[in-house]
Structures are given as C-alpha cells and as structure tokens.
Coordinates of C-alpha atoms in Angstrom, one line a residue:
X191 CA 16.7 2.1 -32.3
X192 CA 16.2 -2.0 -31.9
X193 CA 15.7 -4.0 -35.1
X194 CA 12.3 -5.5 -35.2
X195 CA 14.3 -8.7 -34.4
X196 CA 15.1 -7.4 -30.7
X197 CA 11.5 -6.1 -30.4
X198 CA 10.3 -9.8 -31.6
X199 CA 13.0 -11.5 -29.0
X200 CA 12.3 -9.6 -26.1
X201 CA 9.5 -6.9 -26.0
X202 CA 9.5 -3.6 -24.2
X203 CA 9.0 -4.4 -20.1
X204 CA 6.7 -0.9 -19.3
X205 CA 8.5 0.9 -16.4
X206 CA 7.6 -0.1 -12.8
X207 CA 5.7 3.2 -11.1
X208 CA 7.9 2.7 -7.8
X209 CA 7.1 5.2 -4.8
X210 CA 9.3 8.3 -4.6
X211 CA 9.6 8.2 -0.8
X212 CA 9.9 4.4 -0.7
X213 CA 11.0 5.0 3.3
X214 CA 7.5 6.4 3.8
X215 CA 5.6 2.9 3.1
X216 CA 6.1 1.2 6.9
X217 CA 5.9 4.6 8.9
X218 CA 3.7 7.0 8.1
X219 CA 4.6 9.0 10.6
X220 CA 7.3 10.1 9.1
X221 CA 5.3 11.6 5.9
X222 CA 5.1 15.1 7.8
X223 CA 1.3 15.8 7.2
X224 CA -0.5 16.3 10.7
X225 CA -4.2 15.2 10.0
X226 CA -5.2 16.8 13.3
X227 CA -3.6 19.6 15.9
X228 CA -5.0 18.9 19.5

C-alpha cells in the first residue's frame, strides 16, 4: 500500500485500454471475419 504521501506526489495514472490484436489496426484483412462469401 502507498502512504498518502505517494498518493499526494504522484496519483494513480488509470490503465491505458490498448487493443489486444494491436497488428489488426492497419490491415483489416487480416482480422479473419468475411463480411460477405461471393
């Protein structure tokens, strides 16, 4: 547990929500979901 000291110093940063397939952001391709079957 931090001291109230730390917590007054530097508070908490919340945690960044990052993508879990960050390779998946420039090429969609490669997200394997065909959205249409000719």
């Amino acid at each position: 547990m931090p001291t109230i000291q730390q917590l007054i110093r530097n508070t908490r940063q919340p945690i960044a929500n990052g993508t879990k397939s960050p390779a998946l952001r420039g090429c969609p391709q490669r997200g394997g979901v065909c959205t249409r079957v000719y």
